[in-house]
Amino acid sequence: MTNTVPRAASNKASAHSALNNVRNNWRNFGIIAHIDAGKTTLSERILFKTGEIHRTGEVHEGNATMDTMALEKERGITIGAAATRCVWNGHEFTLIDTPGHIDFAIEVERSLRVLDGAITVLSGVAGVQPQTETVWHQAEKHGVPMIIFVNKMDQTGADFARVTEQVRKQLGARPVPLAIPVGAADEFGGVIDVLQQRLLQWDAKGNMTVLALPAELLAQAQAAYAYAASVAAEASDVLTDAYLANDSLTHAEILQGLRTLTLARKATPMLAGSAYKNAGIEPLLDAVIAWLPAPDDRAAPVATLNGESVTVATGDTDPLAALVFKVTHDEHGSLAFVRIYGGSLHEGETIWNASLDSAVRIGRLYVVHADERTSTTQSGAGSIIAIANLKDALTGQTLSGKSQPWTLETIHAGEPVVALAVEPGAGTDRARMLAALDKFRREDPSLRLENNVETGETILWGMGELHLDVVLERARREAAVDIRVGAPHVAYKETMGLATVEAEGKLDKQNGGKGMYARVVVRLDLLEEGDFAFANVVKGGVIPTAFFPAVEKGVQQAMQQGPLGQKVTGVKVTLLDGDFHAVDSNEMAFIIAAKEAVLAGLRKAKPVLLEPVMKVTVDAPVINTGDVIGDLQKRSGRVLGITESTGRVEVVADVPLTRLFGHTNDLRSLSQGRAFASAIYARHAACDVNEASFV
């Protein structure tokens, strides 16, 4: 969804619009996975099979349709989520291909926030990997129904049965195999279509042939059908009765039952193939239609209107409710990507940005296909559309009508954990550098730009080394600014070293006229879960209720920077007692007194510095096992597990983020480029304050 250029109207655009009024025939879905599972290759094959493109590009050749950014083509990774539309068997698809690298998790988060369903891609060799679990749980959080595609069945070490068991144990899902691979690696010979009891094979050009099942596959196919029927029977009393009466279900009954269970996230259809070899794509597209939801299959979203929760009506003629989930900038201006939940958008109309409480005019509307766009005059409920140059648009804003300015839940970005001090390089002034970085901050909610008042440095915060590296490289290329960077730093936090303490904060200021007076007594308790909580048990009017918000505000201010200079986490603050003066007490006095009470309590509680710890997974040749473990231990890593399979080893360890800088380059050197690693934020843990490196 970046660097978009105009696209001429086409027959395909006409096909899209012809389906525009049949929402049951829509599918808004994404492709999610661990890095290198084959998401973008699968997206490319979907576009090819649906006739949207006539020649497939390859990630390793830098010409994949959905990787539109120059850096994506050069590095062979997806950086920004990319959207496209295509048509399959009378159904219109809006497809979003998302990144697999944890540094770009915001792209997955905001895509899943607006999508109705998802395909989770697993490598048949690597199976369920750390980032698989992350994106799976992201989808679960948003209630997104999923199907699974086990990719790379043509590669050595692929094992469908092992991956199925991993899905059951590691993801806590209930997989229902419906396209079972025949053989693996060099002996991969197509898939068993379980529900239609047939064999599907593909030639070197990706053409599919339908064959009768050979005798040696009948027992496996029939057992898989029986299992699918037994699961589908649980969807309703009617299907249960039919199953008990006939000891099975018909093809149509299984389709119906599995759809009900998939939409309720109680079962997960599972298919297999090889995207690179164009094998297994047609059954997967049929599965999208059969088991992923149409917009009307999802529960209507809840919005806030006048402080109350209301359910959004989701018809085309209902009041407008739309969410901006991504904003990009290029030489043509900005492009805001929007999911319309209710109502419709029309080119040239004026609507309301409820998040900013201001009117905005809709300029051009576009249907987006990767880096190309097709103009459209309107778009209705359930659709995903792009608006050109929408004034002051930011991720998470709600578009509505002025008469009903409700707001949808915004999109939450993860808290950045790595920072770089940046300064303008040769030929670049500070204003140009800040303007370039601010553009990327507006595009990416997981970036943070701030000024260190003590050192005068400009600090750029992000989700990891790769994230910041990409942002700075894009600034150099797209904005022609030179930026110099300092050593990386991480996001420390602090918490209490004692379980509970009490403290007092008092302001008693007299200087001739009206004074300022407030007294606040608080108890601080260490929280087992959560960042912060506030409670008030004051009774008897010792503090007027009008000052309670001021006390809470002062408490929150104290939590932003504790005695060690870091954000405070894991603390519950309870207001116990206090005092006021009928004349001299005011809101500011109670803010100051409450802040001082909390800071005094934190100092008394022997504060502990916390540093981010990452769960690191290294995949390497077995011969490099000792070197990999030694390198992790050198970085203060704690090895959690070692798994060996088909000549390779997977080492999982907890490693402090401060010790991970340079890990990728060192790993590449010790394995001659044959090992790779992923790192996911695990938690903050205690560290030595004397060894910390603060921004």
XYZ file of C-alpha atoms in Angstrom, residues 6-493:
488
model
C -2.804 5.863 -11.270
C -4.148 2.881 -13.128
C -6.340 2.958 -16.204
C -9.857 1.557 -15.981
C -10.040 -2.109 -17.000
C -12.432 -4.973 -17.516
C -11.329 -6.297 -14.136
C -12.443 -3.028 -12.522
C -15.822 -3.519 -14.165
C -15.970 -7.028 -12.766
C -15.250 -5.633 -9.315
C -18.038 -3.065 -9.551
C -20.495 -5.627 -10.906
C -20.167 -7.515 -7.624
C -20.237 -4.379 -5.495
C -23.826 -4.770 -4.342
C -23.653 -8.430 -3.326
C -21.886 -8.376 0.025
C -22.329 -12.116 0.517
C -19.904 -12.498 -2.385
C -17.197 -10.351 -0.768
C -14.216 -11.612 1.164
C -11.857 -9.173 2.917
C -8.931 -11.271 4.096
C -5.235 -11.068 4.835
C -2.250 -13.371 4.622
C -0.270 -13.626 7.862
C 2.769 -15.700 8.819
C 6.262 -15.893 10.229
C 8.923 -14.353 8.011
C 9.932 -16.507 5.021
C 6.894 -18.804 5.205
C 5.935 -17.747 1.679
C 3.202 -15.122 2.146
C 4.165 -12.884 -0.747
C 4.798 -15.832 -3.069
C 1.330 -17.119 -2.205
C -0.179 -13.667 -2.854
C 1.521 -13.630 -6.246
C 0.028 -17.031 -7.156
C -3.428 -15.938 -6.021
C -3.239 -12.917 -8.324
C -2.071 -15.147 -11.178
C -4.751 -17.816 -10.692
C -7.493 -15.167 -10.474
C -6.294 -13.499 -13.698
C -5.259 -10.254 -11.996
C -1.717 -10.629 -13.339
C -0.504 -12.641 -16.317
C 3.013 -13.426 -15.146
C 4.142 -14.254 -11.632
C 6.978 -12.346 -10.043
C 9.322 -13.799 -7.450
C 10.435 -12.377 -4.109
C 14.030 -13.516 -4.666
C 14.087 -11.811 -8.073
C 12.723 -8.557 -6.670
C 9.716 -8.391 -8.985
C 6.816 -9.585 -6.809
C 3.661 -7.560 -7.465
C 2.843 -6.960 -3.804
C 6.358 -5.808 -2.835
C 6.122 -2.289 -4.235
C 8.836 -0.507 -2.252
C 12.375 -0.453 -3.636
C 13.731 -1.640 -0.286
C 11.338 -4.605 -0.336
C 12.589 -5.647 -3.751
C 16.244 -5.274 -2.733
C 15.982 -7.041 0.628
C 13.467 -9.707 -0.352
C 11.151 -8.935 2.581
C 7.739 -7.326 2.947
C 7.906 -4.042 4.853
C 4.468 -2.506 4.346
C 1.122 -4.260 4.063
C -0.095 -4.195 0.451
C -3.707 -4.420 -0.709
C -5.216 -5.655 -3.943
C -8.514 -6.885 -5.348
C -9.275 -9.917 -7.471
C -12.226 -12.130 -8.435
C -12.623 -15.905 -8.080
C -15.720 -17.911 -9.015
C -18.065 -14.928 -8.800
C -16.649 -13.678 -5.499
C -14.705 -10.465 -5.035
C -11.615 -10.609 -2.836
C -9.837 -7.752 -1.102
C -6.486 -9.247 -0.156
C -3.846 -7.713 2.118
C -0.358 -9.226 2.180
C 1.341 -8.426 5.501
C 4.990 -8.451 6.659
C 6.356 -11.385 8.628
C 9.115 -9.573 10.509
C 8.262 -8.602 14.089
C 9.660 -5.088 13.563
C 6.706 -4.372 11.277
C 4.025 -5.856 13.543
C 1.953 -2.648 13.281
C 1.238 -3.580 9.649
C -0.271 -6.876 10.779
C -2.127 -5.250 13.665
C -3.863 -2.605 11.607
C -4.654 -5.010 8.791
C -6.271 -7.540 11.133
C -8.208 -4.703 12.761
C -10.195 -4.155 9.542
C -10.166 -7.560 7.841
C -12.889 -10.190 8.144
C -10.727 -13.308 7.782
C -7.152 -14.497 7.340
C -5.006 -17.207 5.786
C -2.217 -18.267 8.128
C 0.705 -19.579 6.102
C 3.001 -22.154 7.688
C 6.188 -23.580 6.256
C 5.834 -27.344 5.855
C 9.459 -27.580 6.979
C 9.634 -25.094 9.872
C 6.007 -25.428 11.010
C 4.738 -23.138 13.758
C 7.426 -20.510 14.425
C 7.625 -17.697 17.002
C 6.107 -15.000 14.811
C 3.404 -17.475 13.756
C 2.233 -17.535 17.349
C 2.342 -13.727 17.533
C 0.225 -13.099 14.423
C -2.128 -15.960 15.343
C -2.845 -14.371 18.708
C -3.205 -10.952 17.056
C -5.911 -12.440 14.820
C -7.594 -14.104 17.791
C -7.617 -10.798 19.673
C -9.600 -9.227 16.851
C -11.893 -12.257 16.493
C -10.703 -12.988 12.954
C -11.625 -16.459 11.607
C -8.711 -18.272 9.938
C -7.790 -21.056 7.594
C -4.297 -22.547 7.392
C -2.177 -23.161 4.301
C 0.857 -25.393 4.860
C 3.305 -24.181 2.217
C 6.620 -25.508 0.870
C 5.517 -29.145 0.745
C 7.970 -29.543 -2.144
C 10.955 -28.862 0.119
C 13.134 -31.358 1.947
C 11.964 -31.898 5.511
C 8.329 -30.932 4.920
C 5.993 -32.917 7.188
C 2.258 -32.151 7.122
C 1.391 -34.440 10.053
C 4.026 -32.818 12.284
C 2.817 -29.327 11.415
C -0.782 -30.353 12.092
C 0.195 -31.497 15.573
C 2.087 -28.233 16.180
C -1.029 -26.281 15.233
C -2.999 -28.270 17.774
C -0.458 -27.982 20.603
C 1.260 -24.640 20.068
C -1.613 -22.579 18.692
C -4.367 -24.280 20.670
C -6.397 -24.630 17.473
C -8.537 -27.455 16.149
C -7.192 -28.161 12.659
C -9.374 -30.004 10.146
C -7.208 -31.256 7.222
C -9.124 -30.817 3.966
C -6.358 -30.759 1.348
C -3.796 -33.370 2.421
C -0.450 -33.522 0.597
C 0.583 -36.704 -1.133
C 4.264 -37.164 -0.388
C 6.746 -34.358 0.266
C 9.936 -32.808 -1.119
C 10.859 -34.429 -4.463
C 8.002 -36.897 -4.029
C 5.308 -34.259 -3.511
C 2.556 -35.445 -5.828
C -0.433 -33.177 -5.286
C -3.138 -33.139 -2.622
C -6.119 -35.227 -1.608
C -9.340 -33.201 -1.862
C -10.943 -34.678 1.252
C -14.533 -33.521 0.816
C -14.802 -34.514 -2.842
C -12.622 -37.624 -2.447
C -10.366 -36.953 -5.416
C -6.706 -36.335 -6.211
C -5.525 -32.926 -7.438
C -2.196 -32.622 -9.254
C -0.343 -29.753 -10.954
C 2.099 -29.783 -13.855
C 5.236 -27.656 -14.193
C 3.180 -24.718 -15.484
C 0.745 -24.874 -12.578
C -2.164 -26.392 -14.507
C -4.424 -28.486 -12.281
C -5.611 -31.999 -13.144
C -8.415 -33.803 -11.303
C -7.935 -37.569 -10.907
C -9.697 -40.440 -9.183
C -8.069 -41.469 -5.933
C -5.674 -44.412 -6.342
C -6.365 -47.413 -4.125
C -3.416 -46.737 -1.816
C -4.850 -43.321 -0.834
C -8.469 -44.365 -0.268
C -8.134 -45.302 3.405
C -6.373 -42.023 4.269
C -8.923 -39.970 2.328
C -11.900 -41.741 3.907
C -10.481 -41.348 7.415
C -9.996 -37.612 6.826
C -13.581 -37.319 5.517
C -14.912 -39.132 8.566
C -13.013 -36.796 10.881
C -14.279 -33.693 9.050
C -17.844 -35.021 9.326
C -17.478 -35.678 13.055
C -16.254 -32.126 13.648
C -18.903 -30.507 11.425
C -21.625 -32.414 13.275
C -20.949 -30.293 16.358
C -22.095 -27.105 14.602
C -25.822 -27.580 15.300
C -28.379 -29.981 16.716
C -29.668 -30.635 13.199
C -26.232 -31.716 11.983
C -25.655 -33.746 15.139
C -28.901 -35.641 14.547
C -28.021 -36.219 10.891
C -24.601 -37.529 11.842
C -25.986 -39.891 14.470
C -28.611 -41.182 12.064
C -26.218 -41.830 9.175
C -22.829 -42.170 10.899
C -21.632 -39.439 8.532
C -22.644 -36.203 6.787
C -23.025 -35.201 3.157
C -20.548 -32.948 1.401
C -22.972 -29.999 1.674
C -23.603 -30.657 5.367
C -19.877 -30.698 6.130
C -19.431 -27.418 4.251
C -22.243 -25.887 6.279
C -21.012 -27.201 9.630
C -17.381 -26.258 9.103
C -18.372 -22.775 7.996
C -20.332 -22.274 11.215
C -17.455 -23.558 13.357
C -14.781 -21.617 11.459
C -16.666 -18.345 11.798
C -16.997 -19.066 15.526
C -13.248 -19.876 15.641
C -13.988 -23.377 16.943
C -12.358 -25.165 13.986
C -9.664 -24.308 11.459
C -9.712 -25.765 7.925
C -6.198 -26.804 6.935
C -4.846 -27.130 3.393
C -1.442 -27.727 1.858
C 0.586 -27.159 -1.270
C 3.554 -25.334 -2.745
C 2.996 -21.725 -3.714
C 6.308 -21.592 -5.576
C 5.239 -24.571 -7.722
C 1.699 -23.143 -8.217
C 0.293 -26.201 -6.424
C -2.679 -26.045 -4.084
C -3.832 -22.526 -4.950
C -7.242 -23.364 -6.437
C -8.412 -25.385 -3.404
C -7.224 -22.556 -1.157
C -9.238 -19.980 -3.120
C -12.293 -22.224 -2.886
C -11.653 -22.501 0.857
C -11.652 -18.697 1.188
C -15.150 -18.656 -0.313
C -16.372 -21.668 1.660
C -15.085 -20.839 5.146
C -13.958 -17.242 5.514
C -16.653 -14.676 6.359
C -18.397 -12.130 4.192
C -18.643 -8.663 5.804
C -22.172 -9.362 7.018
C -21.014 -12.554 8.748
C -18.997 -10.529 11.244
C -20.554 -8.889 14.285
C -21.300 -5.194 13.797
C -18.635 -3.018 15.448
C -19.302 -1.012 18.575
C -18.668 2.738 18.551
C -18.756 5.475 21.198
C -21.326 8.258 20.830
C -21.814 10.923 23.506
C -19.911 8.774 25.983
C -22.066 5.698 25.415
C -21.426 2.472 23.506
C -23.618 1.959 20.450
C -23.713 -0.734 17.767
C -23.000 0.484 14.247
C -25.638 -0.242 11.599
C -23.900 -1.813 8.596
C -26.081 -1.028 5.591
C -25.085 1.176 2.658
C -27.759 3.745 3.565
C -27.021 3.789 7.297
C -25.001 6.599 8.939
C -21.345 6.586 7.951
C -18.892 4.686 10.164
C -15.441 4.178 8.649
C -11.955 3.662 10.087
C -8.702 5.009 8.662
C -6.284 2.112 9.133
C -3.275 3.240 7.124
C -1.880 6.421 5.567
C 0.898 6.555 2.967
C 2.639 9.382 1.136
C 4.210 9.531 -2.308
C 4.854 12.038 -5.088
C 1.086 12.283 -5.725
C 0.285 13.228 -2.120
C -1.236 11.130 0.641
C -3.472 8.082 0.433
C -5.703 7.077 3.367
C -6.853 3.453 3.430
C -10.307 3.109 4.956
C -12.603 0.262 6.006
C -16.255 1.253 5.684
C -18.372 -0.510 8.316
C -21.628 1.349 7.754
C -22.909 3.863 5.224
C -21.022 4.796 2.075
C -18.477 7.271 0.725
C -18.980 9.369 -2.396
C -16.401 11.286 -4.361
C -16.601 15.033 -3.697
C -18.805 14.869 -0.580
C -18.008 16.495 2.763
C -18.018 14.213 5.817
C -16.890 14.450 9.451
C -13.601 13.348 11.011
C -15.036 12.421 14.416
C -11.558 11.947 15.901
C -10.635 15.567 15.092
C -14.169 16.958 15.350
C -13.822 18.654 11.975
C -15.237 18.515 8.467
C -13.198 16.911 5.672
C -13.866 16.685 1.962
C -13.565 13.433 0.034
C -11.450 13.974 -3.049
C -10.713 11.026 -5.293
C -11.673 7.480 -4.289
C -9.540 4.579 -5.449
C -9.595 0.809 -5.614
C -5.974 -0.149 -4.962
C -4.000 -2.927 -6.632
C -0.551 -2.954 -4.979
C 1.157 0.180 -6.390
C -1.601 0.951 -8.900
C -5.040 2.480 -8.411
C -8.348 2.641 -10.245
C -10.757 5.549 -9.742
C -14.257 4.912 -8.439
C -17.064 7.344 -7.601
C -18.432 5.616 -4.501
C -17.949 2.700 -2.149
C -20.358 1.045 0.271
C -20.454 -0.725 3.612
C -18.116 -3.681 3.977
C -15.552 -2.394 1.490
C -11.930 -1.304 1.809
C -11.149 1.803 -0.197
C -8.440 4.479 -0.526
C -9.021 8.242 -0.324
C -6.541 10.634 -1.912
C -5.250 13.592 0.100
C -7.662 13.292 3.024
C -6.835 16.301 5.200
C -4.967 15.576 8.464
C -5.689 11.840 8.191
C -3.940 9.568 10.682
C -4.171 5.868 11.472
C -7.018 5.053 13.848
C -9.274 8.016 13.043
C -13.030 7.570 12.543
C -14.927 9.076 9.605
C -18.633 9.704 10.201
C -21.440 12.119 9.532
C -21.579 15.386 11.479
C -25.027 14.577 12.885
C -23.807 11.238 14.283
C -20.119 11.711 15.162
C -19.437 8.342 16.713
C -15.899 7.034 17.110
C -14.729 3.484 16.517
C -12.021 1.878 18.626
C -8.692 3.181 17.422
C -5.701 1.091 16.319
C -3.148 0.431 19.034
C 0.546 0.294 18.182
C 3.053 -1.592 20.275
C 5.353 0.397 22.517
C 8.708 1.045 20.760
C 11.723 -0.558 22.407
C 14.750 0.727 20.474
C 15.926 4.313 19.958
C 18.555 6.131 17.926
C 19.835 9.659 18.378
C 19.649 11.297 14.925
C 21.093 14.495 13.522
C 21.246 16.046 10.047
C 24.168 14.994 7.898
C 26.020 16.871 5.205
C 23.793 19.075 3.062
C 20.720 18.536 5.232
C 19.306 21.053 7.663
C 17.453 20.091 10.821
C 14.072 21.258 9.534
C 14.278 19.022 6.443
C 15.324 16.035 8.539
C 12.469 16.520 11.006
C 9.943 16.992 8.188
C 11.035 13.722 6.570
C 10.920 11.763 9.819
C 7.584 13.306 10.781
C 6.099 12.056 7.494
C 7.062 8.494 8.399
C 5.786 9.002 11.950
C 2.414 9.989 10.519
C 2.404 6.823 8.411
C 3.596 4.498 11.169
C 2.066 4.708 14.677
C 4.810 2.470 16.075
C 7.402 5.201 15.426
C 7.993 7.934 17.970
C 9.969 11.140 17.489
C 10.981 13.198 20.507
C 13.485 15.747 21.701
C 15.742 15.063 24.694
C 15.624 18.363 26.581
C 18.729 17.501 28.621
C 21.038 16.681 25.695
C 19.288 18.538 22.859
C 19.275 15.332 20.798
C 16.461 14.253 18.503
C 15.466 10.685 19.382
C 13.775 8.294 16.952
C 12.067 5.317 18.614
C 11.056 2.142 16.787
C 10.311 -1.557 17.153
C 13.798 -2.840 16.350
C 17.041 -2.317 14.466
C 15.538 -3.304 11.114
C 12.541 -1.034 11.620
C 14.709 2.027 12.267
C 17.154 1.080 9.515
C 14.318 0.948 6.972
C 12.879 4.292 8.092
C 16.244 6.040 7.853
C 17.025 4.497 4.468
C 13.610 5.554 3.137
C 14.267 9.089 4.417
C 17.563 9.175 2.556
C 16.029 7.896 -0.683
C 12.542 9.367 -0.745
C 13.228 12.724 0.899
C 16.878 13.087 -0.156
C 18.018 13.857 3.374
C 21.250 12.711 4.954
C 20.884 11.530 8.554
C 23.636 10.564 10.967
C 22.831 8.249 13.862
C 24.294 7.514 17.261
C 24.529 4.249 19.136
C 21.195 2.469 19.687
C 19.448 2.572 23.050
C 16.540 0.586 24.441
C 13.330 1.411 26.302
C 13.984 0.776 29.964
C 11.240 0.835 32.582
